[in-house]
Coordinates of N, CA, C and O in Angstrom, one line a residue:
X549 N 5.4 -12.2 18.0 CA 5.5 -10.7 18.3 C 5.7 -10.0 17.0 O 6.6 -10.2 16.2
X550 N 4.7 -9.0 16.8 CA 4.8 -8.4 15.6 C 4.8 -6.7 15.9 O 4.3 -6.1 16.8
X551 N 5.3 -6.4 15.3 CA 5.3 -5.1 15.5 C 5.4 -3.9 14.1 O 6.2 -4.3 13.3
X552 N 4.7 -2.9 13.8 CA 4.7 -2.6 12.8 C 5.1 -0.6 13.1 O 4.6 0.0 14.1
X553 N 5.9 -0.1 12.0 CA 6.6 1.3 12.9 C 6.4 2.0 11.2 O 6.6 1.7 10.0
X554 N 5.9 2.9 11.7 CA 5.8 3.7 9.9 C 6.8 4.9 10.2 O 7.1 5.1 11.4
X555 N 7.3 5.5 9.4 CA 8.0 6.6 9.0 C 7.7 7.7 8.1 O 6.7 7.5 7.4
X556 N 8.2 8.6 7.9 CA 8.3 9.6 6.7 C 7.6 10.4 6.7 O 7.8 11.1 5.7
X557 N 6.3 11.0 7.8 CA 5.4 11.8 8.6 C 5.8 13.1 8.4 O 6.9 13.1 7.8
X558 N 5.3 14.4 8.7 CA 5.8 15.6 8.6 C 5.4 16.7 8.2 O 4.2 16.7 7.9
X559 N 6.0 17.7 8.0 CA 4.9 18.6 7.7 C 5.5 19.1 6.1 O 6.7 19.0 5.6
X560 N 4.1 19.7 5.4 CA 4.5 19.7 3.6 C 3.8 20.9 3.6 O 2.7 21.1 4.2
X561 N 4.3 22.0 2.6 CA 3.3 22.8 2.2 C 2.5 22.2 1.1 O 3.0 21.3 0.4
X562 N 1.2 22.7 1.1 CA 0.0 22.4 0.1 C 1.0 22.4 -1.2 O 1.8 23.1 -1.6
X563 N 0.4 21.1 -1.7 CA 0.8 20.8 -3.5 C 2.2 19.7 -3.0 O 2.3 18.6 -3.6
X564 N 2.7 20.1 -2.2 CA 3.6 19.1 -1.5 C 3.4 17.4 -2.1 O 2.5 17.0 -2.8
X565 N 4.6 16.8 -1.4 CA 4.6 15.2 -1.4 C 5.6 15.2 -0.4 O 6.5 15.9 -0.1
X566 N 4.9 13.7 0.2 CA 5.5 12.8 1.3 C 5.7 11.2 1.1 O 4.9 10.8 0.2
X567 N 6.2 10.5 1.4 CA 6.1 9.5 1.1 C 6.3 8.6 2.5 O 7.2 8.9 3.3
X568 N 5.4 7.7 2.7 CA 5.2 6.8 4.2 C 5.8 5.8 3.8 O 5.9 5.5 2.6
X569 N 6.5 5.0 4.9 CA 6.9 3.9 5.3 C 6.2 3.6 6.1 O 5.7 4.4 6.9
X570 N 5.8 2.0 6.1 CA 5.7 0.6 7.2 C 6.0 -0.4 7.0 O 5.6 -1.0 6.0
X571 N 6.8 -0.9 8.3 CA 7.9 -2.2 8.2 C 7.5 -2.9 9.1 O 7.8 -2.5 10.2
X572 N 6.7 -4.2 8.9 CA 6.8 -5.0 10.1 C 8.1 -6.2 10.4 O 8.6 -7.1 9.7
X573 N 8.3 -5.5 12.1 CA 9.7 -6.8 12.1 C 9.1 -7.5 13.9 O 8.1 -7.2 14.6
X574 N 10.0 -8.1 14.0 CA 10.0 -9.2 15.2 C 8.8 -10.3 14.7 O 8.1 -11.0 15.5
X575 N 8.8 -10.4 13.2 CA 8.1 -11.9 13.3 C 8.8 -12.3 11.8 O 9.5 -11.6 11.1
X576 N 8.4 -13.5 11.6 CA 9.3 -14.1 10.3 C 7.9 -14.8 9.6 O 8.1 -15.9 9.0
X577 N 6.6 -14.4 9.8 CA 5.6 -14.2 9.1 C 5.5 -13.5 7.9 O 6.1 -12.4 8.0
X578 N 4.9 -13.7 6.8 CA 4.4 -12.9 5.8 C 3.1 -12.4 5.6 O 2.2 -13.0 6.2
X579 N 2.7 -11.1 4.5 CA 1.4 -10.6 4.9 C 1.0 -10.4 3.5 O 1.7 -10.1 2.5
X580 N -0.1 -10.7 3.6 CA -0.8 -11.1 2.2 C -1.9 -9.8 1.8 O -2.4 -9.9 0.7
X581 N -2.1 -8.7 2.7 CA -2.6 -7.7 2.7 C -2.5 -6.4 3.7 O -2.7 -6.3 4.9
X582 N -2.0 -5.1 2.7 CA -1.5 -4.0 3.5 C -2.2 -2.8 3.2 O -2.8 -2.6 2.1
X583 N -2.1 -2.2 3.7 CA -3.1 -0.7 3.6 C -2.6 0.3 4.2 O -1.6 0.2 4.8
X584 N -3.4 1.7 4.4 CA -3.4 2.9 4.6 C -4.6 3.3 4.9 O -5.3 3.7 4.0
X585 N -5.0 3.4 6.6 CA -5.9 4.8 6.8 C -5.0 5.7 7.6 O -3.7 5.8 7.8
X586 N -6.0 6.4 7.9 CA -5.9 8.1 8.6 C -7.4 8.5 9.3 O -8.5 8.4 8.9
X587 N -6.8 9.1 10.5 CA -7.2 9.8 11.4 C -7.3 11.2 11.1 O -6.2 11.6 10.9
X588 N -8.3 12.3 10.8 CA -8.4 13.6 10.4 C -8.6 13.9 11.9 O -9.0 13.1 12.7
X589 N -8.2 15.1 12.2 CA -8.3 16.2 13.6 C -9.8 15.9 13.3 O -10.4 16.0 12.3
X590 N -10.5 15.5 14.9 CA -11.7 15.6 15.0 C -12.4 14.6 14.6 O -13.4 14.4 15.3
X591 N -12.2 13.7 13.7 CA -13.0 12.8 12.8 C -12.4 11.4 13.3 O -11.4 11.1 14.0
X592 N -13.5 10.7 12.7 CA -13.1 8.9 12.7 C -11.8 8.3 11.4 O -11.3 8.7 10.3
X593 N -11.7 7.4 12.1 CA -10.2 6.7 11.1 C -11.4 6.8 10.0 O -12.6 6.8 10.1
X594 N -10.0 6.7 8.5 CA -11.2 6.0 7.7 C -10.3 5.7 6.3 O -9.4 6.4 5.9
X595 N -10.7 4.4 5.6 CA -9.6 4.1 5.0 C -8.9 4.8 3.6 O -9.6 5.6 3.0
X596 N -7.8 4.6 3.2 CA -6.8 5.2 2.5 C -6.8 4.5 1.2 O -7.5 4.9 0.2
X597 N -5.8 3.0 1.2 CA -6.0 2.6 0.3 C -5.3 1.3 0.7 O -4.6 1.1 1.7
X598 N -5.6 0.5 -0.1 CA -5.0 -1.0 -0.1 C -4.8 -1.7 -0.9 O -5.5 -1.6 -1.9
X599 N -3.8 -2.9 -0.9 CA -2.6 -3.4 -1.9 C -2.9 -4.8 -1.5 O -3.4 -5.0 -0.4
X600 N -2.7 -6.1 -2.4 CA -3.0 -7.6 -2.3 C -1.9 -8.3 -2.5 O -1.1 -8.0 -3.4
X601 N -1.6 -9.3 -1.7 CA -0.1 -9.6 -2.6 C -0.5 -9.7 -4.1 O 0.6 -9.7 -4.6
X602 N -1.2 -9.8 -4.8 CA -1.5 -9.8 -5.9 C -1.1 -8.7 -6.7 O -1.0 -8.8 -7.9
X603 N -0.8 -7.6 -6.1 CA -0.6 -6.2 -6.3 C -1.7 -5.4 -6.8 O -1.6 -4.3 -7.4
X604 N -2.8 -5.9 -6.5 CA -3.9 -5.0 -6.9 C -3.9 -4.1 -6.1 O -3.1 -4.1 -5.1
X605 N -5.0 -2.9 -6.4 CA -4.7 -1.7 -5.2 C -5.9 -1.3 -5.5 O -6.4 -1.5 -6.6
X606 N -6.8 -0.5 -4.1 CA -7.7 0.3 -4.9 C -7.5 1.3 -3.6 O -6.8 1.1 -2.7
X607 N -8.5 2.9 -3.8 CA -8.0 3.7 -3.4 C -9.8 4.4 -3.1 O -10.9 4.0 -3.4
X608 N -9.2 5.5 -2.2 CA -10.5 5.9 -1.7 C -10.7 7.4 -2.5 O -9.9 8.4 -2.6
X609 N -11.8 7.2 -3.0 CA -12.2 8.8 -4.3 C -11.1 9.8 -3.7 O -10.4 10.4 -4.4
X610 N -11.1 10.0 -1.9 CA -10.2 11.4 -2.0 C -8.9 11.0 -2.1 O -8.1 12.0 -1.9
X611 N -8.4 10.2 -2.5 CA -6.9 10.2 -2.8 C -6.7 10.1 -4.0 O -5.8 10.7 -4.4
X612 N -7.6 9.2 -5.0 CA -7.3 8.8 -5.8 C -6.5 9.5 -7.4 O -7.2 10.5 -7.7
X613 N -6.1 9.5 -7.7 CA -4.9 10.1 -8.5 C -3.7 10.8 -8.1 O -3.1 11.2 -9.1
X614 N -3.2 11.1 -6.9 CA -3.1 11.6 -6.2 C -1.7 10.9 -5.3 O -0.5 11.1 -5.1
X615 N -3.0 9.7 -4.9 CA -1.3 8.4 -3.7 C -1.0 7.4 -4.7 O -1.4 7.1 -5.9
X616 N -0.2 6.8 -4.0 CA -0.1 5.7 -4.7 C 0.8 4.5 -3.5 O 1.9 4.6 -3.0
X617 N -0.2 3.6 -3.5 CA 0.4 2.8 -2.7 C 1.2 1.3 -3.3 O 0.7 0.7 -4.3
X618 N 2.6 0.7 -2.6 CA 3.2 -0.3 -3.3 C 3.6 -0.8 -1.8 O 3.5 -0.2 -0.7
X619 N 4.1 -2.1 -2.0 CA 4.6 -2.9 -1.1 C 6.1 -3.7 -1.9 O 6.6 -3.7 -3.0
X620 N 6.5 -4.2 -0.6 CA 7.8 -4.8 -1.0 C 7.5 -5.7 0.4 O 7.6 -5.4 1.6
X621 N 7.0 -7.5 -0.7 CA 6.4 -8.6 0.3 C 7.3 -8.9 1.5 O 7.0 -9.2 2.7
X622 N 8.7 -8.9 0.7 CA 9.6 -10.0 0.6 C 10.4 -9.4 2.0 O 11.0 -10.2 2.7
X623 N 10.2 -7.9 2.2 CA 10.5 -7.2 3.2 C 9.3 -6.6 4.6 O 9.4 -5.9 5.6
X624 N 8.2 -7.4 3.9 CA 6.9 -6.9 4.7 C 6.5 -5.0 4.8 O 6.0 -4.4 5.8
X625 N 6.7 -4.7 4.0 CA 7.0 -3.2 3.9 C 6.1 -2.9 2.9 O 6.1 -3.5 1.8
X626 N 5.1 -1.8 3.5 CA 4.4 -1.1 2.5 C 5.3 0.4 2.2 O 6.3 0.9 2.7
X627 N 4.1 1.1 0.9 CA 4.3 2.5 1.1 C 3.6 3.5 1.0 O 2.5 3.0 1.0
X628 N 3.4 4.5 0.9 CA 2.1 5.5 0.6 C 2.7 6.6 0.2 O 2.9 7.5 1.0
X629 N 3.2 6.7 -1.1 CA 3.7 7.5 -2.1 C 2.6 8.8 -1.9 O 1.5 8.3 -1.8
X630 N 2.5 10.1 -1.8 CA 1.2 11.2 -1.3 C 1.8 12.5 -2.1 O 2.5 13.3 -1.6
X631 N 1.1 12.5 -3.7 CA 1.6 14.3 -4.2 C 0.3 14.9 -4.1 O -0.8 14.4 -3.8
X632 N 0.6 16.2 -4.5 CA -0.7 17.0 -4.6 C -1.3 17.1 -3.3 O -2.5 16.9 -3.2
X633 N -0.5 17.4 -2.1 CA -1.2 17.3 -0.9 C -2.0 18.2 -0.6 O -1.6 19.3 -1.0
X634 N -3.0 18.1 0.0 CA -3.5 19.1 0.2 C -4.1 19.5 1.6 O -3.9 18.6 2.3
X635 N -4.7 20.5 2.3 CA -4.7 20.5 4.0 C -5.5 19.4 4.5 O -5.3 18.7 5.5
X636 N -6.6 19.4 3.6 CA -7.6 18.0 4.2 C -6.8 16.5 4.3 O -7.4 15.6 4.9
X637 N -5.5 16.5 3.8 CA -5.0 15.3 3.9 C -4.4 15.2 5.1 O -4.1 14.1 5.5
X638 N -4.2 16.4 6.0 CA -4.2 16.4 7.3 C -4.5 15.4 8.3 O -5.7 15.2 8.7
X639 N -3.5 14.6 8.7 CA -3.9 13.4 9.9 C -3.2 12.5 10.6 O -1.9 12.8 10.7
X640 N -3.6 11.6 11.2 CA -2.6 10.7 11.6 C -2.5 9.5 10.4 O -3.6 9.2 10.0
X641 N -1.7 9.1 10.0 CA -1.5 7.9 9.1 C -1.5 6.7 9.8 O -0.6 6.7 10.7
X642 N -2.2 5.7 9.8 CA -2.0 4.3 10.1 C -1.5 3.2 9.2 O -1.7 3.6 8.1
X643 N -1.1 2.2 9.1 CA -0.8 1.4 8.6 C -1.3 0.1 9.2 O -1.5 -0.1 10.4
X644 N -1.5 -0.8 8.3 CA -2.5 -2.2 8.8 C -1.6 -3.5 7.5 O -1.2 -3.6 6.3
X645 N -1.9 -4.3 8.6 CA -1.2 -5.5 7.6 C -1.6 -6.8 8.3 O -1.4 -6.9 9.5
X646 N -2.4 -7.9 7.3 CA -2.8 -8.9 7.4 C -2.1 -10.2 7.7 O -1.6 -10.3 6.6
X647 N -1.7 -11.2 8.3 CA -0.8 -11.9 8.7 C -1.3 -12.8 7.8 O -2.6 -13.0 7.8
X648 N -0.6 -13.6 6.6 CA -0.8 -14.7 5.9 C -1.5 -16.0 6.5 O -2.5 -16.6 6.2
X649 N -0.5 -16.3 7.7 CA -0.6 -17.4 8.5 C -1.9 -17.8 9.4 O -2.1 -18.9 10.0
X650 N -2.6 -16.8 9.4 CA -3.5 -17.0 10.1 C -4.5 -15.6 9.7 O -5.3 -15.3 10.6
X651 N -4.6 -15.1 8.7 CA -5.5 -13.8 9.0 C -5.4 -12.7 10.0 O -6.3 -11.9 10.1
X652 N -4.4 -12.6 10.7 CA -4.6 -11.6 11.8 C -4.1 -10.2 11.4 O -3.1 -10.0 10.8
X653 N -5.0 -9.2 11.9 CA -4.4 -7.9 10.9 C -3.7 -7.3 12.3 O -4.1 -7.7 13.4
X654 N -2.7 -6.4 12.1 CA -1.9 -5.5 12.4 C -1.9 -4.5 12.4 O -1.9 -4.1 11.2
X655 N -1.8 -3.3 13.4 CA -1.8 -2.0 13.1 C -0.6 -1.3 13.8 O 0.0 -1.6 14.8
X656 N -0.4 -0.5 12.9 CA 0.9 0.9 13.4 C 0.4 1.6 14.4 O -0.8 1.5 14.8
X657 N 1.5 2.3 14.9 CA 1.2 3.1 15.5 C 0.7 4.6 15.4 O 0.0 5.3 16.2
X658 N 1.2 5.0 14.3 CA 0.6 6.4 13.2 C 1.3 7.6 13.0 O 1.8 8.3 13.9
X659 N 1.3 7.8 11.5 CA 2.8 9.1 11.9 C 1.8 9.8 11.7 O 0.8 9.4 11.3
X660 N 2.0 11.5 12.0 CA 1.3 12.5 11.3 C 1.9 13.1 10.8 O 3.1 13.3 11.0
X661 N 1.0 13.6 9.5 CA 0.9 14.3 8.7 C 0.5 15.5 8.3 O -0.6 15.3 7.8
X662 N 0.8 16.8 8.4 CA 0.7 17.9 8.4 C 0.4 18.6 7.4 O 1.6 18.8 7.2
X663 N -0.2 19.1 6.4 CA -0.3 20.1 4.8 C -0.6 21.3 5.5 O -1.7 21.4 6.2
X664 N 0.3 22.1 5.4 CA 0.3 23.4 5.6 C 1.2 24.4 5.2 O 2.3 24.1 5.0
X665 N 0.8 26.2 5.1 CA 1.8 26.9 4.6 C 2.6 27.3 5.7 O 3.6 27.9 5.4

């Protein structure tokens, strides 16, 4: 049983920063790959950015300079560091994570995220 719960959602005025949490618990599995999409009002998910245990990361042109994502393995926990917000960043946040043990990915439930004055 795995379960994965993000935090830190909310609303920011433009130029703003937020920073996400996701923690997977109820399993004693490790995850060898974690990320970040979002849901825009209206639109399809679509991805954010993603981290390797390796610590590599790459990022999608609209965030890029901007987020910054890190994990902490050892706790199964990503993050999604987010300055310079702006309204288009507007969405639900998802969180996804890869089960070492077998490949199986995981998704949150989604916090939102609000940029507005």
């Amino acid at each position: 049983q795995v379960q994965l719960v993000e935090s830190g959602g909310g609303l920011v005025q433009p130029g703003g920063s937020l920073r996400l949490s996701c923690a997977a618990s109820g399993s004693g599995f490790l995850f060898d790959v974690m990320g970040w999409y979002r849901q825009p009002p209206g639109k399809e998910r679509e991805w954010v950015a993603t981290i390797s245990s390796g610590t590599g990361t790459n990022y999608a042109d609209s965030v890029k300079g901007r987020f910054t994502i890190s994990r902490d393995g050892t706790k199964n926990t990503v993050y999604l560091q987010m300055n310079s917000l702006k309204p288009e960043d507007t969405a639900v946040y998802y969180c996804a994570m890869r089960r070492r043990f077998d490949s199986r990915y995981y998704w949150g439930q989604g916090t939102q995220v609000t940029v507005s004055s």
